[in-house]
JSON list of N, CA and C in Angstrom, two decimals:
[
{"chain": "A", "resi": 226, "resn": "ASP", "atom": "N", "xyz": [-7.65, 12.23, -4.11]},
{"chain": "A", "resi": 226, "resn": "ASP", "atom": "CA", "xyz": [-7.18, 13.17, -3.12]},
{"chain": "A", "resi": 226, "resn": "ASP", "atom": "C", "xyz": [-5.71, 13.41, -3.33]},
{"chain": "A", "resi": 227, "resn": "VAL", "atom": "N", "xyz": [-5.28, 14.63, -3.06]},
{"chain": "A", "resi": 227, "resn": "VAL", "atom": "CA", "xyz": [-3.90, 15.04, -3.25]},
{"chain": "A", "resi": 227, "resn": "VAL", "atom": "C", "xyz": [-3.27, 15.26, -1.89]},
{"chain": "A", "resi": 228, "resn": "VAL", "atom": "N", "xyz": [-2.05, 14.72, -1.75]},
{"chain": "A", "resi": 228, "resn": "VAL", "atom": "CA", "xyz": [-1.38, 14.87, -0.45]},
{"chain": "A", "resi": 228, "resn": "VAL", "atom": "C", "xyz": [0.05, 15.32, -0.71]},
{"chain": "A", "resi": 229, "resn": "ASP", "atom": "N", "xyz": [0.50, 16.34, 0.03]},
{"chain": "A", "resi": 229, "resn": "ASP", "atom": "CA", "xyz": [1.88, 16.73, -0.07]},
{"chain": "A", "resi": 229, "resn": "ASP", "atom": "C", "xyz": [2.74, 15.70, 0.59]},
{"chain": "A", "resi": 230, "resn": "GLU", "atom": "N", "xyz": [3.93, 15.49, 0.05]},
{"chain": "A", "resi": 230, "resn": "GLU", "atom": "CA", "xyz": [4.84, 14.47, 0.60]},
{"chain": "A", "resi": 230, "resn": "GLU", "atom": "C", "xyz": [5.07, 14.69, 2.07]},
{"chain": "A", "resi": 231, "resn": "GLY", "atom": "N", "xyz": [4.94, 13.62, 2.84]},
{"chain": "A", "resi": 231, "resn": "GLY", "atom": "CA", "xyz": [5.19, 13.68, 4.25]},
{"chain": "A", "resi": 231, "resn": "GLY", "atom": "C", "xyz": [4.00, 14.00, 5.11]},
{"chain": "A", "resi": 232, "resn": "GLU", "atom": "N", "xyz": [2.86, 14.42, 4.50]},
{"chain": "A", "resi": 232, "resn": "GLU", "atom": "CA", "xyz": [1.67, 14.73, 5.24]},
{"chain": "A", "resi": 232, "resn": "GLU", "atom": "C", "xyz": [0.79, 13.48, 5.40]},
{"chain": "A", "resi": 233, "resn": "PRO", "atom": "N", "xyz": [0.23, 13.26, 6.56]},
{"chain": "A", "resi": 233, "resn": "PRO", "atom": "CA", "xyz": [-0.67, 12.12, 6.73]},
{"chain": "A", "resi": 233, "resn": "PRO", "atom": "C", "xyz": [-1.91, 12.25, 5.88]},
{"chain": "A", "resi": 234, "resn": "PHE", "atom": "N", "xyz": [-2.42, 11.13, 5.42]},
{"chain": "A", "resi": 234, "resn": "PHE", "atom": "CA", "xyz": [-3.64, 11.09, 4.59]},
{"chain": "A", "resi": 234, "resn": "PHE", "atom": "C", "xyz": [-4.69, 10.30, 5.31]},
{"chain": "A", "resi": 235, "resn": "ASP", "atom": "N", "xyz": [-5.85, 10.92, 5.55]},
{"chain": "A", "resi": 235, "resn": "ASP", "atom": "CA", "xyz": [-6.94, 10.25, 6.27]},
{"chain": "A", "resi": 235, "resn": "ASP", "atom": "C", "xyz": [-8.13, 10.07, 5.34]},
{"chain": "A", "resi": 236, "resn": "GLY", "atom": "N", "xyz": [-7.86, 9.73, 4.07]},
{"chain": "A", "resi": 236, "resn": "GLY", "atom": "CA", "xyz": [-8.92, 9.61, 3.09]},
{"chain": "A", "resi": 236, "resn": "GLY", "atom": "C", "xyz": [-9.49, 8.23, 2.99]},
{"chain": "A", "resi": 237, "resn": "TRP", "atom": "N", "xyz": [-8.96, 7.24, 3.68]},
{"chain": "A", "resi": 237, "resn": "TRP", "atom": "CA", "xyz": [-9.44, 5.87, 3.59]},
{"chain": "A", "resi": 237, "resn": "TRP", "atom": "C", "xyz": [-9.80, 5.38, 4.98]},
{"chain": "A", "resi": 238, "resn": "PRO", "atom": "N", "xyz": [-10.76, 5.92, 5.63]},
{"chain": "A", "resi": 238, "resn": "PRO", "atom": "CA", "xyz": [-11.04, 5.47, 7.01]},
{"chain": "A", "resi": 238, "resn": "PRO", "atom": "C", "xyz": [-11.50, 4.01, 7.09]},
{"chain": "A", "resi": 239, "resn": "GLY", "atom": "N", "xyz": [-11.98, 3.46, 6.00]},
{"chain": "A", "resi": 239, "resn": "GLY", "atom": "CA", "xyz": [-12.43, 2.04, 6.00]},
{"chain": "A", "resi": 239, "resn": "GLY", "atom": "C", "xyz": [-11.40, 1.07, 5.46]},
{"chain": "A", "resi": 240, "resn": "LEU", "atom": "N", "xyz": [-10.16, 1.53, 5.26]},
{"chain": "A", "resi": 240, "resn": "LEU", "atom": "CA", "xyz": [-9.13, 0.65, 4.69]},
{"chain": "A", "resi": 240, "resn": "LEU", "atom": "C", "xyz": [-8.90, -0.53, 5.65]},
{"chain": "A", "resi": 241, "resn": "THR", "atom": "N", "xyz": [-8.89, -1.72, 5.09]},
{"chain": "A", "resi": 241, "resn": "THR", "atom": "CA", "xyz": [-8.76, -2.92, 5.92]},
{"chain": "A", "resi": 241, "resn": "THR", "atom": "C", "xyz": [-7.49, -3.68, 5.53]},
{"chain": "A", "resi": 242, "resn": "VAL", "atom": "N", "xyz": [-7.07, -4.62, 6.36]},
{"chain": "A", "resi": 242, "resn": "VAL", "atom": "CA", "xyz": [-5.95, -5.48, 6.06]},
{"chain": "A", "resi": 242, "resn": "VAL", "atom": "C", "xyz": [-6.24, -6.27, 4.81]},
{"chain": "A", "resi": 243, "resn": "GLU", "atom": "N", "xyz": [-7.48, -6.69, 4.66]},
{"chain": "A", "resi": 243, "resn": "GLU", "atom": "CA", "xyz": [-7.88, -7.42, 3.43]},
{"chain": "A", "resi": 243, "resn": "GLU", "atom": "C", "xyz": [-7.67, -6.56, 2.19]},
{"chain": "A", "resi": 244, "resn": "ASN", "atom": "N", "xyz": [-7.96, -5.25, 2.29]},
{"chain": "A", "resi": 244, "resn": "ASN", "atom": "CA", "xyz": [-7.76, -4.35, 1.16]},
{"chain": "A", "resi": 244, "resn": "ASN", "atom": "C", "xyz": [-6.28, -4.25, 0.79]},
{"chain": "A", "resi": 245, "resn": "LEU", "atom": "N", "xyz": [-5.41, -4.24, 1.78]},
{"chain": "A", "resi": 245, "resn": "LEU", "atom": "CA", "xyz": [-4.00, -4.17, 1.55]},
{"chain": "A", "resi": 245, "resn": "LEU", "atom": "C", "xyz": [-3.52, -5.38, 0.76]},
{"chain": "A", "resi": 246, "resn": "PHE", "atom": "N", "xyz": [-3.95, -6.60, 1.21]},
{"chain": "A", "resi": 246, "resn": "PHE", "atom": "CA", "xyz": [-3.58, -7.82, 0.50]},
{"chain": "A", "resi": 246, "resn": "PHE", "atom": "C", "xyz": [-4.17, -7.86, -0.91]},
{"chain": "A", "resi": 247, "resn": "GLU", "atom": "N", "xyz": [-5.37, -7.39, -1.07]},
{"chain": "A", "resi": 247, "resn": "GLU", "atom": "CA", "xyz": [-6.01, -7.37, -2.43]},
{"chain": "A", "resi": 247, "resn": "GLU", "atom": "C", "xyz": [-5.23, -6.48, -3.38]},
{"chain": "A", "resi": 248, "resn": "THR", "atom": "N", "xyz": [-4.82, -5.34, -2.88]},
{"chain": "A", "resi": 248, "resn": "THR", "atom": "CA", "xyz": [-4.07, -4.42, -3.74]},
{"chain": "A", "resi": 248, "resn": "THR", "atom": "C", "xyz": [-2.75, -5.04, -4.17]},
{"chain": "A", "resi": 249, "resn": "LEU", "atom": "N", "xyz": [-2.06, -5.69, -3.26]},
{"chain": "A", "resi": 249, "resn": "LEU", "atom": "CA", "xyz": [-0.81, -6.35, -3.61]},
{"chain": "A", "resi": 249, "resn": "LEU", "atom": "C", "xyz": [-1.04, -7.51, -4.58]},
{"chain": "A", "resi": 250, "resn": "GLU", "atom": "N", "xyz": [-2.11, -8.27, -4.36]},
{"chain": "A", "resi": 250, "resn": "GLU", "atom": "CA", "xyz": [-2.43, -9.41, -5.27]},
{"chain": "A", "resi": 250, "resn": "GLU", "atom": "C", "xyz": [-2.70, -8.88, -6.70]},
{"chain": "A", "resi": 251, "resn": "GLU", "atom": "N", "xyz": [-3.45, -7.78, -6.80]},
{"chain": "A", "resi": 251, "resn": "GLU", "atom": "CA", "xyz": [-3.72, -7.19, -8.10]},
{"chain": "A", "resi": 251, "resn": "GLU", "atom": "C", "xyz": [-2.45, -6.74, -8.77]},
{"chain": "A", "resi": 252, "resn": "ALA", "atom": "N", "xyz": [-1.53, -6.15, -8.01]},
{"chain": "A", "resi": 252, "resn": "ALA", "atom": "CA", "xyz": [-0.26, -5.67, -8.56]},
{"chain": "A", "resi": 252, "resn": "ALA", "atom": "C", "xyz": [0.59, -6.83, -9.07]},
{"chain": "A", "resi": 253, "resn": "MET", "atom": "N", "xyz": [0.58, -7.94, -8.32]},
{"chain": "A", "resi": 253, "resn": "MET", "atom": "CA", "xyz": [1.36, -9.12, -8.75]},
{"chain": "A", "resi": 253, "resn": "MET", "atom": "C", "xyz": [0.76, -9.76, -9.99]},
{"chain": "A", "resi": 254, "resn": "THR", "atom": "N", "xyz": [-0.57, -9.74, -10.07]},
{"chain": "A", "resi": 254, "resn": "THR", "atom": "CA", "xyz": [-1.26, -10.38, -11.20]},
{"chain": "A", "resi": 254, "resn": "THR", "atom": "C", "xyz": [-1.09, -9.56, -12.49]},
{"chain": "A", "resi": 255, "resn": "ALA", "atom": "N", "xyz": [-0.99, -8.23, -12.36]},
{"chain": "A", "resi": 255, "resn": "ALA", "atom": "CA", "xyz": [-0.98, -7.33, -13.52]},
{"chain": "A", "resi": 255, "resn": "ALA", "atom": "C", "xyz": [0.10, -7.68, -14.56]},
{"chain": "A", "resi": 256, "resn": "PRO", "atom": "N", "xyz": [1.30, -7.93, -14.40]},
{"chain": "A", "resi": 256, "resn": "PRO", "atom": "CA", "xyz": [2.11, -7.66, -13.18]},
{"chain": "A", "resi": 256, "resn": "PRO", "atom": "C", "xyz": [2.65, -6.22, -13.18]},
{"chain": "A", "resi": 257, "resn": "ALA", "atom": "N", "xyz": [2.80, -5.67, -12.03]},
{"chain": "A", "resi": 257, "resn": "ALA", "atom": "CA", "xyz": [3.42, -4.37, -11.85]},
{"chain": "A", "resi": 257, "resn": "ALA", "atom": "C", "xyz": [4.93, -4.51, -12.10]},
{"chain": "A", "resi": 258, "resn": "PHE", "atom": "N", "xyz": [5.57, -3.40, -12.53]},
{"chain": "A", "resi": 258, "resn": "PHE", "atom": "CA", "xyz": [6.99, -3.43, -12.81]},
{"chain": "A", "resi": 258, "resn": "PHE", "atom": "C", "xyz": [7.77, -3.69, -11.50]},
{"chain": "A", "resi": 259, "resn": "SER", "atom": "N", "xyz": [7.38, -3.06, -10.40]},
{"chain": "A", "resi": 259, "resn": "SER", "atom": "CA", "xyz": [8.09, -3.21, -9.14]},
{"chain": "A", "resi": 259, "resn": "SER", "atom": "C", "xyz": [7.13, -3.13, -7.98]},
{"chain": "A", "resi": 260, "resn": "ILE", "atom": "N", "xyz": [7.37, -4.03, -7.00]},
{"chain": "A", "resi": 260, "resn": "ILE", "atom": "CA", "xyz": [6.55, -4.03, -5.77]},
{"chain": "A", "resi": 260, "resn": "ILE", "atom": "C", "xyz": [7.49, -4.15, -4.62]},
{"chain": "A", "resi": 261, "resn": "ASP", "atom": "N", "xyz": [7.46, -3.22, -3.70]},
{"chain": "A", "resi": 261, "resn": "ASP", "atom": "CA", "xyz": [8.31, -3.26, -2.50]},
{"chain": "A", "resi": 261, "resn": "ASP", "atom": "C", "xyz": [7.34, -3.29, -1.31]},
{"chain": "A", "resi": 262, "resn": "VAL", "atom": "N", "xyz": [7.41, -4.34, -0.49]},
{"chain": "A", "resi": 262, "resn": "VAL", "atom": "CA", "xyz": [6.47, -4.48, 0.59]},
{"chain": "A", "resi": 262, "resn": "VAL", "atom": "C", "xyz": [7.20, -4.90, 1.87]},
{"chain": "A", "resi": 263, "resn": "SER", "atom": "N", "xyz": [6.76, -4.41, 3.01]},
{"chain": "A", "resi": 263, "resn": "SER", "atom": "CA", "xyz": [7.24, -4.86, 4.32]},
{"chain": "A", "resi": 263, "resn": "SER", "atom": "C", "xyz": [6.02, -5.29, 5.13]},
{"chain": "A", "resi": 264, "resn": "TYR", "atom": "N", "xyz": [6.20, -6.31, 5.97]},
{"chain": "A", "resi": 264, "resn": "TYR", "atom": "CA", "xyz": [5.09, -6.86, 6.74]},
{"chain": "A", "resi": 264, "resn": "TYR", "atom": "C", "xyz": [5.29, -6.60, 8.20]},
{"chain": "A", "resi": 265, "resn": "ASP", "atom": "N", "xyz": [4.17, -6.37, 8.91]},
{"chain": "A", "resi": 265, "resn": "ASP", "atom": "CA", "xyz": [4.20, -6.17, 10.36]},
{"chain": "A", "resi": 265, "resn": "ASP", "atom": "C", "xyz": [4.71, -7.45, 11.02]},
{"chain": "A", "resi": 266, "resn": "GLU", "atom": "N", "xyz": [5.69, -7.29, 11.88]},
{"chain": "A", "resi": 266, "resn": "GLU", "atom": "CA", "xyz": [6.30, -8.44, 12.54]},
{"chain": "A", "resi": 266, "resn": "GLU", "atom": "C", "xyz": [5.34, -9.20, 13.46]},
{"chain": "A", "resi": 267, "resn": "LYS", "atom": "N", "xyz": [4.45, -8.49, 14.11]},
{"chain": "A", "resi": 267, "resn": "LYS", "atom": "CA", "xyz": [3.56, -9.14, 15.06]},
{"chain": "A", "resi": 267, "resn": "LYS", "atom": "C", "xyz": [2.32, -9.77, 14.38]},
{"chain": "A", "resi": 268, "resn": "TYR", "atom": "N", "xyz": [1.70, -9.04, 13.44]},
{"chain": "A", "resi": 268, "resn": "TYR", "atom": "CA", "xyz": [0.43, -9.46, 12.89]},
{"chain": "A", "resi": 268, "resn": "TYR", "atom": "C", "xyz": [0.52, -10.00, 11.46]},
{"chain": "A", "resi": 269, "resn": "GLY", "atom": "N", "xyz": [1.61, -9.70, 10.74]},
{"chain": "A", "resi": 269, "resn": "GLY", "atom": "CA", "xyz": [1.83, -10.26, 9.45]},
{"chain": "A", "resi": 269, "resn": "GLY", "atom": "C", "xyz": [1.12, -9.56, 8.26]},
{"chain": "A", "resi": 270, "resn": "PHE", "atom": "N", "xyz": [0.52, -8.39, 8.51]},
{"chain": "A", "resi": 270, "resn": "PHE", "atom": "CA", "xyz": [-0.14, -7.67, 7.40]},
{"chain": "A", "resi": 270, "resn": "PHE", "atom": "C", "xyz": [0.91, -6.75, 6.72]},
{"chain": "A", "resi": 271, "resn": "PRO", "atom": "N", "xyz": [0.60, -6.35, 5.49]},
{"chain": "A", "resi": 271, "resn": "PRO", "atom": "CA", "xyz": [1.52, -5.39, 4.77]},
{"chain": "A", "resi": 271, "resn": "PRO", "atom": "C", "xyz": [1.48, -4.05, 5.46]},
{"chain": "A", "resi": 272, "resn": "SER", "atom": "N", "xyz": [2.56, -3.70, 6.15]},
{"chain": "A", "resi": 272, "resn": "SER", "atom": "CA", "xyz": [2.59, -2.45, 6.90]},
{"chain": "A", "resi": 272, "resn": "SER", "atom": "C", "xyz": [3.07, -1.28, 6.02]},
{"chain": "A", "resi": 273, "resn": "THR", "atom": "N", "xyz": [3.82, -1.57, 4.98]},
{"chain": "A", "resi": 273, "resn": "THR", "atom": "CA", "xyz": [4.19, -0.58, 3.96]},
{"chain": "A", "resi": 273, "resn": "THR", "atom": "C", "xyz": [4.27, -1.26, 2.63]},
{"chain": "A", "resi": 274, "resn": "TYR", "atom": "N", "xyz": [3.90, -0.51, 1.60]},
{"chain": "A", "resi": 274, "resn": "TYR", "atom": "CA", "xyz": [4.15, -0.99, 0.24]},
{"chain": "A", "resi": 274, "resn": "TYR", "atom": "C", "xyz": [4.26, 0.17, -0.70]},
{"chain": "A", "resi": 275, "resn": "TYR", "atom": "N", "xyz": [5.03, -0.10, -1.75]},
{"chain": "A", "resi": 275, "resn": "TYR", "atom": "CA", "xyz": [5.19, 0.88, -2.83]},
{"chain": "A", "resi": 275, "resn": "TYR", "atom": "C", "xyz": [5.12, 0.11, -4.12]},
{"chain": "A", "resi": 276, "resn": "ILE", "atom": "N", "xyz": [4.24, 0.50, -5.02]},
{"chain": "A", "resi": 276, "resn": "ILE", "atom": "CA", "xyz": [4.01, -0.19, -6.29]},
{"chain": "A", "resi": 276, "resn": "ILE", "atom": "C", "xyz": [4.32, 0.77, -7.44]},
{"chain": "A", "resi": 277, "resn": "ASP", "atom": "N", "xyz": [5.15, 0.34, -8.33]},
{"chain": "A", "resi": 277, "resn": "ASP", "atom": "CA", "xyz": [5.45, 1.05, -9.55]},
{"chain": "A", "resi": 277, "resn": "ASP", "atom": "C", "xyz": [4.82, 0.23, -10.68]},
{"chain": "A", "resi": 278, "resn": "GLU", "atom": "N", "xyz": [3.68, 0.67, -11.20]},
{"chain": "A", "resi": 278, "resn": "GLU", "atom": "CA", "xyz": [2.95, -0.09, -12.18]},
{"chain": "A", "resi": 278, "resn": "GLU", "atom": "C", "xyz": [3.67, -0.32, -13.49]},
{"chain": "A", "resi": 279, "resn": "VAL", "atom": "N", "xyz": [4.27, 0.75, -14.00]},
{"chain": "A", "resi": 279, "resn": "VAL", "atom": "CA", "xyz": [4.92, 0.68, -15.36]},
{"chain": "A", "resi": 279, "resn": "VAL", "atom": "C", "xyz": [6.28, 1.33, -15.29]},
{"chain": "A", "resi": 280, "resn": "GLN", "atom": "N", "xyz": [7.29, 0.63, -15.80]},
{"chain": "A", "resi": 280, "resn": "GLN", "atom": "CA", "xyz": [8.63, 1.20, -15.82]},
{"chain": "A", "resi": 280, "resn": "GLN", "atom": "C", "xyz": [8.68, 2.44, -16.71]},
{"chain": "A", "resi": 281, "resn": "ASN", "atom": "N", "xyz": [9.36, 3.46, -16.28]},
{"chain": "A", "resi": 281, "resn": "ASN", "atom": "CA", "xyz": [9.61, 4.69, -17.07]},
{"chain": "A", "resi": 281, "resn": "ASN", "atom": "C", "xyz": [8.31, 5.48, -17.34]},
{"chain": "A", "resi": 282, "resn": "MET", "atom": "N", "xyz": [7.26, 5.29, -16.57]},
{"chain": "A", "resi": 282, "resn": "MET", "atom": "CA", "xyz": [6.05, 6.13, -16.71]},
{"chain": "A", "resi": 282, "resn": "MET", "atom": "C", "xyz": [5.95, 6.96, -15.45]},
{"chain": "A", "resi": 283, "resn": "ALA", "atom": "N", "xyz": [5.67, 8.24, -15.64]},
{"chain": "A", "resi": 283, "resn": "ALA", "atom": "CA", "xyz": [5.60, 9.14, -14.46]},
{"chain": "A", "resi": 283, "resn": "ALA", "atom": "C", "xyz": [4.24, 9.12, -13.80]},
{"chain": "A", "resi": 284, "resn": "ASP", "atom": "N", "xyz": [4.22, 9.25, -12.50]},
{"chain": "A", "resi": 284, "resn": "ASP", "atom": "CA", "xyz": [3.04, 9.52, -11.70]},
{"chain": "A", "resi": 284, "resn": "ASP", "atom": "C", "xyz": [2.00, 8.41, -11.64]},
{"chain": "A", "resi": 285, "resn": "GLU", "atom": "N", "xyz": [2.39, 7.14, -11.87]},
{"chain": "A", "resi": 285, "resn": "GLU", "atom": "CA", "xyz": [1.43, 6.06, -11.64]},
{"chain": "A", "resi": 285, "resn": "GLU", "atom": "C", "xyz": [1.85, 5.22, -10.45]},
{"chain": "A", "resi": 286, "resn": "GLU", "atom": "N", "xyz": [2.92, 5.62, -9.78]},
{"chain": "A", "resi": 286, "resn": "GLU", "atom": "CA", "xyz": [3.39, 4.90, -8.61]},
{"chain": "A", "resi": 286, "resn": "GLU", "atom": "C", "xyz": [2.46, 5.26, -7.41]},
{"chain": "A", "resi": 287, "resn": "HIS", "atom": "N", "xyz": [2.31, 4.30, -6.50]},
{"chain": "A", "resi": 287, "resn": "HIS", "atom": "CA", "xyz": [1.55, 4.58, -5.27]},
{"chain": "A", "resi": 287, "resn": "HIS", "atom": "C", "xyz": [2.06, 3.69, -4.15]},
{"chain": "A", "resi": 288, "resn": "GLY", "atom": "N", "xyz": [1.82, 4.18, -2.94]},
{"chain": "A", "resi": 288, "resn": "GLY", "atom": "CA", "xyz": [2.28, 3.42, -1.79]},
{"chain": "A", "resi": 288, "resn": "GLY", "atom": "C", "xyz": [1.46, 3.74, -0.56]},
{"chain": "A", "resi": 289, "resn": "VAL", "atom": "N", "xyz": [1.62, 2.89, 0.44]},
{"chain": "A", "resi": 289, "resn": "VAL", "atom": "CA", "xyz": [0.87, 3.04, 1.70]},
{"chain": "A", "resi": 289, "resn": "VAL", "atom": "C", "xyz": [1.83, 2.76, 2.88]},
{"chain": "A", "resi": 290, "resn": "VAL", "atom": "N", "xyz": [1.73, 3.52, 3.90]},
{"chain": "A", "resi": 290, "resn": "VAL", "atom": "CA", "xyz": [2.38, 3.28, 5.17]},
{"chain": "A", "resi": 290, "resn": "VAL", "atom": "C", "xyz": [1.34, 3.24, 6.25]},
{"chain": "A", "resi": 291, "resn": "VAL", "atom": "N", "xyz": [1.19, 2.08, 6.87]},
{"chain": "A", "resi": 291, "resn": "VAL", "atom": "CA", "xyz": [0.19, 1.97, 7.94]},
{"chain": "A", "resi": 291, "resn": "VAL", "atom": "C", "xyz": [0.74, 2.45, 9.24]},
{"chain": "A", "resi": 292, "resn": "THR", "atom": "N", "xyz": [0.13, 3.49, 9.81]},
{"chain": "A", "resi": 292, "resn": "THR", "atom": "CA", "xyz": [0.63, 4.09, 11.02]},
{"chain": "A", "resi": 292, "resn": "THR", "atom": "C", "xyz": [-0.30, 3.93, 12.22]},
{"chain": "A", "resi": 293, "resn": "ASP", "atom": "N", "xyz": [-1.53, 3.54, 11.96]},
{"chain": "A", "resi": 293, "resn": "ASP", "atom": "CA", "xyz": [-2.47, 3.43, 13.05]},
{"chain": "A", "resi": 293, "resn": "ASP", "atom": "C", "xyz": [-3.32, 2.18, 12.80]},
{"chain": "A", "resi": 294, "resn": "PHE", "atom": "N", "xyz": [-2.93, 1.07, 13.44]},
{"chain": "A", "resi": 294, "resn": "PHE", "atom": "CA", "xyz": [-3.58, -0.22, 13.22]},
{"chain": "A", "resi": 294, "resn": "PHE", "atom": "C", "xyz": [-4.22, -0.66, 14.53]},
{"chain": "A", "resi": 295, "resn": "THR", "atom": "N", "xyz": [-5.50, -1.08, 14.42]},
{"chain": "A", "resi": 295, "resn": "THR", "atom": "CA", "xyz": [-6.23, -1.56, 15.59]},
{"chain": "A", "resi": 295, "resn": "THR", "atom": "C", "xyz": [-6.69, -2.99, 15.26]},
{"chain": "A", "resi": 296, "resn": "PRO", "atom": "N", "xyz": [-6.13, -3.99, 15.92]},
{"chain": "A", "resi": 296, "resn": "PRO", "atom": "CA", "xyz": [-6.57, -5.39, 15.65]},
{"chain": "A", "resi": 296, "resn": "PRO", "atom": "C", "xyz": [-7.99, -5.63, 16.15]},
{"chain": "A", "resi": 297, "resn": "GLN", "atom": "N", "xyz": [-8.74, -6.44, 15.42]},
{"chain": "A", "resi": 297, "resn": "GLN", "atom": "CA", "xyz": [-10.09, -6.73, 15.83]},
{"chain": "A", "resi": 297, "resn": "GLN", "atom": "C", "xyz": [-10.34, -8.21, 16.02]}
]
């Protein structure tokens, strides 16, 4: 799916906290060139992350900002 910068993306309705941690674990194992992550102060899940897989390669970076979280 393609998203213009700044527009919300609703393409992962089943995204879970476990998925967020799995993605970060995979990036650390690879290892990715750069990982920037912030955690929710109350619940401790990754609330934002940005992963740059390979230094000096274009368009392989990706990130997530969690804006709508419902604890279960």
